């Protein structure tokens, strides 16, 4: 077969990457589920590399539940690293959801990807109705059943709802995540993030990823 496939890891996120630039390999949803299954190959996401006239390549992402994903920073960095070796250059442009993302190779296995300016308008996230995206009025409970109300909506390639908390460990994200991921407010589902401020411009986060759940990269804090 005239195609290449790779297994890669970026900060704990692992991926199966299929290069379709020379030969199209279309997998069914059932086949994607099998590839992502930890009892088979296993990965958080499957990535297709395809040809692009706008950059070095274009990427398509599929979550471990078979659904599509708009973007993934760690996955983009992994592909950028692969293509940097192939093309022998330190800057790689990858098209993701019709948006060009620039990656730079800073050192051996150290890659920076610029994901662009976050979107905060309600219809860009998207949410199902016009609301103040700085406070969506959603409720989560900690382990003592104390309610925290709020939630900030933002899109950084995927829709997210973010809750700023004093202690991430006081919340069971494995229970909160699936409920909010599938909340009626999010027509495309969403990632659910708990964030604790450590210092100015420095936050500790734990994320329930849409279509993948808790991962080693984002699901620990």
XYZ file of C-alpha atoms in Angstrom:
221
model
C 0.000 0.000 0.000
C 1.279 3.459 -0.950
C 0.546 5.223 2.330
C 2.200 5.824 5.687
C 0.834 5.556 9.206
C 2.422 6.617 12.472
C 1.783 6.358 16.202
C 2.873 9.479 18.091
C 2.557 11.104 21.492
C 2.422 14.792 22.416
C 2.459 15.643 26.136
C 0.535 12.475 26.892
C -1.959 12.771 24.030
C -1.438 9.849 21.682
C -2.419 9.700 18.022
C -2.615 7.383 15.068
C -1.638 9.486 12.041
C -2.489 8.351 8.505
C -0.798 10.126 5.601
C -3.305 10.379 2.727
C -1.323 12.653 0.443
C -0.418 9.854 -1.960
C -3.251 7.383 -1.355
C -6.694 8.024 0.137
C -7.512 5.602 2.958
C -11.077 6.287 4.078
C -11.979 4.515 7.312
C -15.556 3.962 8.401
C -16.685 5.120 11.833
C -16.550 1.492 12.955
C -12.955 1.187 11.755
C -11.960 4.455 13.471
C -13.452 3.154 16.709
C -11.446 -0.051 16.362
C -8.167 1.771 15.667
C -8.740 4.009 18.715
C -9.703 1.080 20.953
C -7.036 0.457 23.614
C -7.531 -3.281 23.084
C -6.380 -2.860 19.468
C -3.937 -0.045 18.565
C -5.372 2.605 20.867
C -5.215 6.404 20.730
C -6.990 9.555 21.831
C -7.449 10.711 18.250
C -6.924 9.582 14.681
C -5.460 12.166 12.294
C -5.522 12.270 8.493
C -2.824 14.233 6.656
C -4.138 15.426 3.268
C -2.808 17.658 0.495
C -3.333 21.417 0.650
C -2.667 24.336 -1.690
C -2.745 26.700 1.310
C -0.059 25.104 3.443
C 2.278 22.158 3.795
C -0.722 19.886 4.421
C -4.262 19.835 5.773
C -5.379 17.870 8.853
C -8.594 16.083 9.769
C -9.154 14.914 13.341
C -11.354 12.092 14.638
C -12.001 11.499 18.328
C -11.809 8.085 19.951
C -15.633 7.913 19.956
C -15.661 8.246 16.143
C -16.802 11.880 16.063
C -14.935 14.632 14.233
C -12.841 17.209 16.057
C -12.242 20.739 14.838
C -8.642 20.937 16.018
C -6.026 19.561 18.372
C -2.910 21.489 19.339
C -0.897 18.440 20.398
C -1.862 16.523 17.267
C -0.934 19.487 15.087
C 2.468 19.684 16.787
C 3.080 15.975 16.152
C 2.314 16.284 12.447
C 4.398 19.457 12.192
C 7.342 17.540 13.641
C 6.892 14.739 11.098
C 6.687 17.129 8.153
C 9.649 19.169 9.373
C 11.781 16.037 9.082
C 10.357 15.218 5.668
C 10.744 18.731 4.262
C 13.910 19.628 6.186
C 12.599 22.969 7.447
C 11.780 24.417 10.851
C 8.483 26.169 10.070
C 5.398 24.230 9.002
C 1.988 25.620 7.985
C -0.938 23.250 8.514
C -4.544 23.915 7.517
C -7.026 22.907 10.221
C -10.757 23.597 9.770
C -9.961 26.056 6.947
C -7.562 27.953 9.240
C -3.803 28.015 8.762
C -1.807 27.199 11.897
C 1.901 27.947 11.998
C 4.255 25.619 13.861
C 7.937 26.092 14.628
C 10.507 23.473 15.563
C 12.315 24.953 18.568
C 14.504 21.967 19.396
C 14.588 18.206 18.940
C 11.040 17.035 19.761
C 10.092 20.540 20.940
C 7.418 22.122 18.748
C 5.419 25.340 19.136
C 2.042 25.792 17.420
C 0.227 29.125 17.304
C -3.488 28.355 17.600
C -4.649 31.925 16.985
C -7.068 34.251 18.763
C -9.848 32.532 20.775
C -13.439 33.147 19.726
C -15.814 34.327 22.446
C -19.033 35.327 20.653
C -21.919 33.004 21.490
C -22.522 32.003 17.861
C -18.824 31.339 17.242
C -18.360 28.907 20.131
C -21.158 27.902 19.333
C -23.871 27.862 21.977
C -27.530 27.436 21.184
C -28.723 30.912 22.212
C -27.411 34.400 22.835
C -25.877 34.547 26.317
C -23.072 36.339 28.139
C -20.241 33.929 27.353
C -18.291 35.189 30.387
C -20.976 33.615 32.591
C -23.138 30.920 31.019
C -24.977 30.279 34.290
C -24.129 26.573 34.357
C -23.832 24.685 37.624
C -21.290 22.137 38.795
C -20.977 20.535 42.235
C -17.865 19.683 44.196
C -17.412 16.487 46.222
C -19.315 18.108 49.126
C -22.255 18.964 46.846
C -21.464 22.679 47.047
C -22.681 24.362 43.851
C -20.457 26.568 41.699
C -22.386 28.560 39.122
C -20.847 30.151 36.040
C -18.817 28.796 33.154
C -16.945 30.803 30.512
C -17.527 29.881 26.872
C -14.659 30.021 24.380
C -13.599 28.386 21.123
C -9.918 27.645 20.458
C -10.575 25.318 17.542
C -13.012 23.342 19.694
C -15.801 24.683 21.927
C -14.885 24.864 25.617
C -16.617 25.771 28.848
C -14.201 26.839 31.602
C -14.837 26.964 35.351
C -12.361 28.792 37.582
C -12.061 26.936 40.894
C -10.025 27.125 44.082
C -9.198 23.410 44.166
C -9.402 21.234 41.045
C -9.160 18.093 43.190
C -12.488 18.891 44.860
C -14.372 18.221 41.613
C -14.992 14.870 39.907
C -14.459 15.823 36.289
C -15.172 12.273 35.151
C -18.796 12.893 36.260
C -19.108 16.587 35.413
C -17.460 16.275 32.002
C -19.911 13.932 30.227
C -22.926 15.871 31.511
C -21.706 19.245 30.239
C -20.161 17.850 27.053
C -23.660 16.791 26.036
C -25.528 19.782 27.491
C -28.245 21.213 25.238
C -26.494 24.580 25.304
C -23.695 23.163 23.124
C -25.002 21.944 19.736
C -21.522 20.669 18.781
C -20.798 19.376 22.305
C -17.862 20.886 24.201
C -14.664 20.383 26.165
C -15.035 20.988 29.909
C -12.151 22.697 31.726
C -11.426 23.257 35.406
C -8.850 25.993 35.948
C -7.020 27.176 39.058
C -4.959 30.373 39.033
C -1.398 29.761 40.206
C 0.106 33.156 39.365
C -0.438 35.952 36.851
C -0.934 34.399 33.412
C -0.317 30.919 34.837
C -3.151 28.457 35.425
C -3.348 24.797 36.281
C -6.058 23.057 34.271
C -7.794 19.733 33.937
C -9.867 19.045 30.851
C -12.585 16.628 29.846
C -12.086 16.417 26.088
C -15.076 16.248 23.782
C -15.219 12.816 22.197
C -12.162 11.517 24.083
C -12.784 12.077 27.807
C -9.887 12.319 30.255
C -6.486 12.016 28.595
C -2.954 11.937 29.980
C -2.223 15.339 28.450
C -5.276 17.249 29.676
C -7.071 14.944 32.130
C -4.601 15.164 35.006
C -3.842 18.121 37.231
